[in-house]
Amino acid sequence: MHLAYPAVLAALLFCIGLYGVLARRNAILVLMSVELMLNAVNLNLVAFDVWLRDTLHSGQALTLFTIAIAAAEIGIGLAIVLAVYRNRGTSDIDRLRDTAETEDAEKLPDSADSADADGTEPTPGRTDEKTGKTKKAEATT
């Protein structure tokens, strides 16, 4: 068997997985795309192991190790996605934001009163009088 057949198939699988990671908004579909990319790498490992006729079968051993790591990764990834879905009600990646960006964030220190430990001034901001929260200064054109 020629090496080109599994190499082309692995390249196609990897490209489909890369497209899925970059274009999808659902976290579960992103995890499935990562798994598709890992399977493309596993196909290459086994194909090159057979083509090189390695006596130790290093490619196949590394493939088994990669499958075990992928199984652990998908288990932890699904647990995180389920926890986020329970808390936020969505698994849409674009709607997930860091807690520092929400309105419940702690009040940042006032820029006029404090300086960093290295002596530099903190980023300028303004404090909203009603809520007491510091907002970042917006650039004007």
Coordinates of C-alpha atoms in Angstrom, one line a residue:
M1 CA 0.0 0.0 0.0
H2 CA 1.2 3.5 -0.8
L3 CA 1.9 6.0 1.9
A4 CA 0.0 8.7 0.0
Y5 CA -3.5 7.3 0.6
P6 CA -3.5 7.4 4.4
A7 CA -1.5 10.7 4.4
V8 CA -4.0 12.4 2.1
L9 CA -6.9 11.0 4.2
A10 CA -5.2 12.2 7.4
A11 CA -4.7 15.7 5.9
L12 CA -8.3 15.9 4.9
L13 CA -9.5 14.8 8.4
F14 CA -7.1 17.3 10.0
C15 CA -8.4 20.1 7.8
I16 CA -12.0 19.3 8.5
G17 CA -11.2 19.2 12.2
L18 CA -9.4 22.6 12.0
Y19 CA -12.3 24.1 10.2
G20 CA -14.6 22.8 12.9
V21 CA -12.5 24.3 15.6
L22 CA -12.3 27.7 13.9
A23 CA -15.9 27.9 12.6
R24 CA -18.1 26.3 15.2
R25 CA -19.7 28.1 18.1
N26 CA -20.9 25.1 20.1
A27 CA -18.4 23.8 22.6
I28 CA -19.3 20.2 22.1
L29 CA -18.8 20.5 18.3
V30 CA -15.4 22.1 19.0
L31 CA -14.4 19.1 21.2
M32 CA -15.5 16.7 18.5
S33 CA -13.4 18.6 16.0
V34 CA -10.4 18.4 18.2
E35 CA -10.9 14.6 18.4
L36 CA -11.1 14.5 14.6
M37 CA -7.7 16.3 14.5
L38 CA -6.2 13.8 17.0
N39 CA -7.5 10.9 14.9
A40 CA -5.8 12.3 11.8
V41 CA -2.5 12.4 13.7
N42 CA -3.1 8.9 14.9
L43 CA -3.7 7.7 11.3
N44 CA -0.4 9.4 10.3
L45 CA 1.5 7.7 13.2
V46 CA 0.3 4.3 12.3
A47 CA 0.8 4.8 8.5
F48 CA 4.4 6.0 9.0
D49 CA 5.1 3.2 11.4
V50 CA 4.0 0.6 8.9
W51 CA 5.8 2.3 6.0
L52 CA 9.1 2.6 7.9
R53 CA 8.7 -1.0 9.2
D54 CA 9.8 -0.1 12.7
T55 CA 10.7 -3.2 14.8
L56 CA 9.7 -1.5 18.0
H57 CA 6.3 -0.2 16.6
S58 CA 6.9 3.2 18.1
G59 CA 4.2 4.8 16.1
Q60 CA 1.6 2.4 17.2
A61 CA 2.6 2.7 20.8
L62 CA 2.5 6.5 20.6
T63 CA -1.0 6.1 19.0
L64 CA -2.2 4.1 22.0
F65 CA -0.8 6.8 24.3
T66 CA -2.5 9.5 22.3
I67 CA -5.9 7.7 22.4
A68 CA -5.6 7.4 26.2
I69 CA -4.8 11.1 26.5
A70 CA -7.7 12.0 24.1
A71 CA -10.1 10.0 26.2
A72 CA -9.1 11.8 29.3
E73 CA -9.3 15.1 27.5
I74 CA -12.8 14.5 26.2
G75 CA -13.9 13.4 29.7
I76 CA -12.6 16.6 31.4
G77 CA -13.8 18.7 28.5
L78 CA -17.3 17.4 28.6
A79 CA -17.4 17.8 32.3
I80 CA -16.4 21.5 31.9
V81 CA -19.0 22.0 29.2
L82 CA -21.8 20.5 31.3
A83 CA -20.8 22.6 34.3
V84 CA -20.8 25.8 32.2
Y85 CA -24.1 24.8 30.6
R86 CA -25.7 24.3 34.0
N87 CA -24.4 27.7 35.2
R88 CA -25.0 29.8 32.2
G89 CA -27.7 28.0 30.2
T90 CA -25.8 27.9 27.0
S91 CA -22.8 26.1 25.5
D92 CA -22.3 28.8 22.8
I93 CA -18.6 29.8 22.9
D94 CA -19.2 33.4 21.8
R95 CA -21.6 34.0 24.7
L96 CA -19.2 32.7 27.4
R97 CA -17.3 35.5 29.0
D98 CA -14.8 35.8 31.8
T99 CA -16.3 36.7 35.2
A100 CA -14.1 39.8 35.2
E101 CA -16.2 41.2 32.4
T102 CA -19.5 40.9 34.1
E103 CA -21.2 43.6 36.1
D104 CA -20.6 41.7 39.3
A105 CA -16.8 42.3 39.1
E106 CA -15.1 43.7 42.1
K107 CA -14.3 47.4 42.2
L108 CA -10.9 48.1 40.7
P109 CA -8.6 50.5 42.7
D110 CA -8.8 54.2 41.7
S111 CA -6.0 55.2 39.3
A112 CA -5.2 58.4 41.1
D113 CA -4.6 56.7 44.5
S114 CA -2.5 53.7 43.6
A115 CA 0.5 52.7 41.6
D116 CA 1.8 49.2 40.7
A117 CA 4.6 47.6 42.7
D118 CA 7.2 48.5 40.0
G119 CA 6.3 52.2 40.2
T120 CA 4.3 52.4 37.0
E121 CA 0.9 54.0 37.0
P122 CA -2.1 51.7 36.4
T123 CA -4.3 52.1 33.3
P124 CA -6.5 55.1 33.4
G125 CA -10.1 54.6 34.0
R126 CA -13.2 56.4 35.3
T127 CA -15.4 55.5 38.2
D128 CA -19.2 55.4 37.7
E129 CA -20.7 57.4 40.6
K130 CA -23.9 55.3 40.8
T131 CA -22.3 51.8 40.9
G132 CA -18.9 52.7 42.2
K133 CA -17.2 50.5 39.6
T134 CA -14.2 51.5 37.5
K135 CA -14.6 51.3 33.8
K136 CA -11.9 51.3 31.2
A137 CA -11.3 54.5 29.3
E138 CA -12.6 54.3 25.7
A139 CA -10.5 55.6 22.8
T140 CA -12.1 58.4 20.9
T141 CA -11.5 59.2 17.2

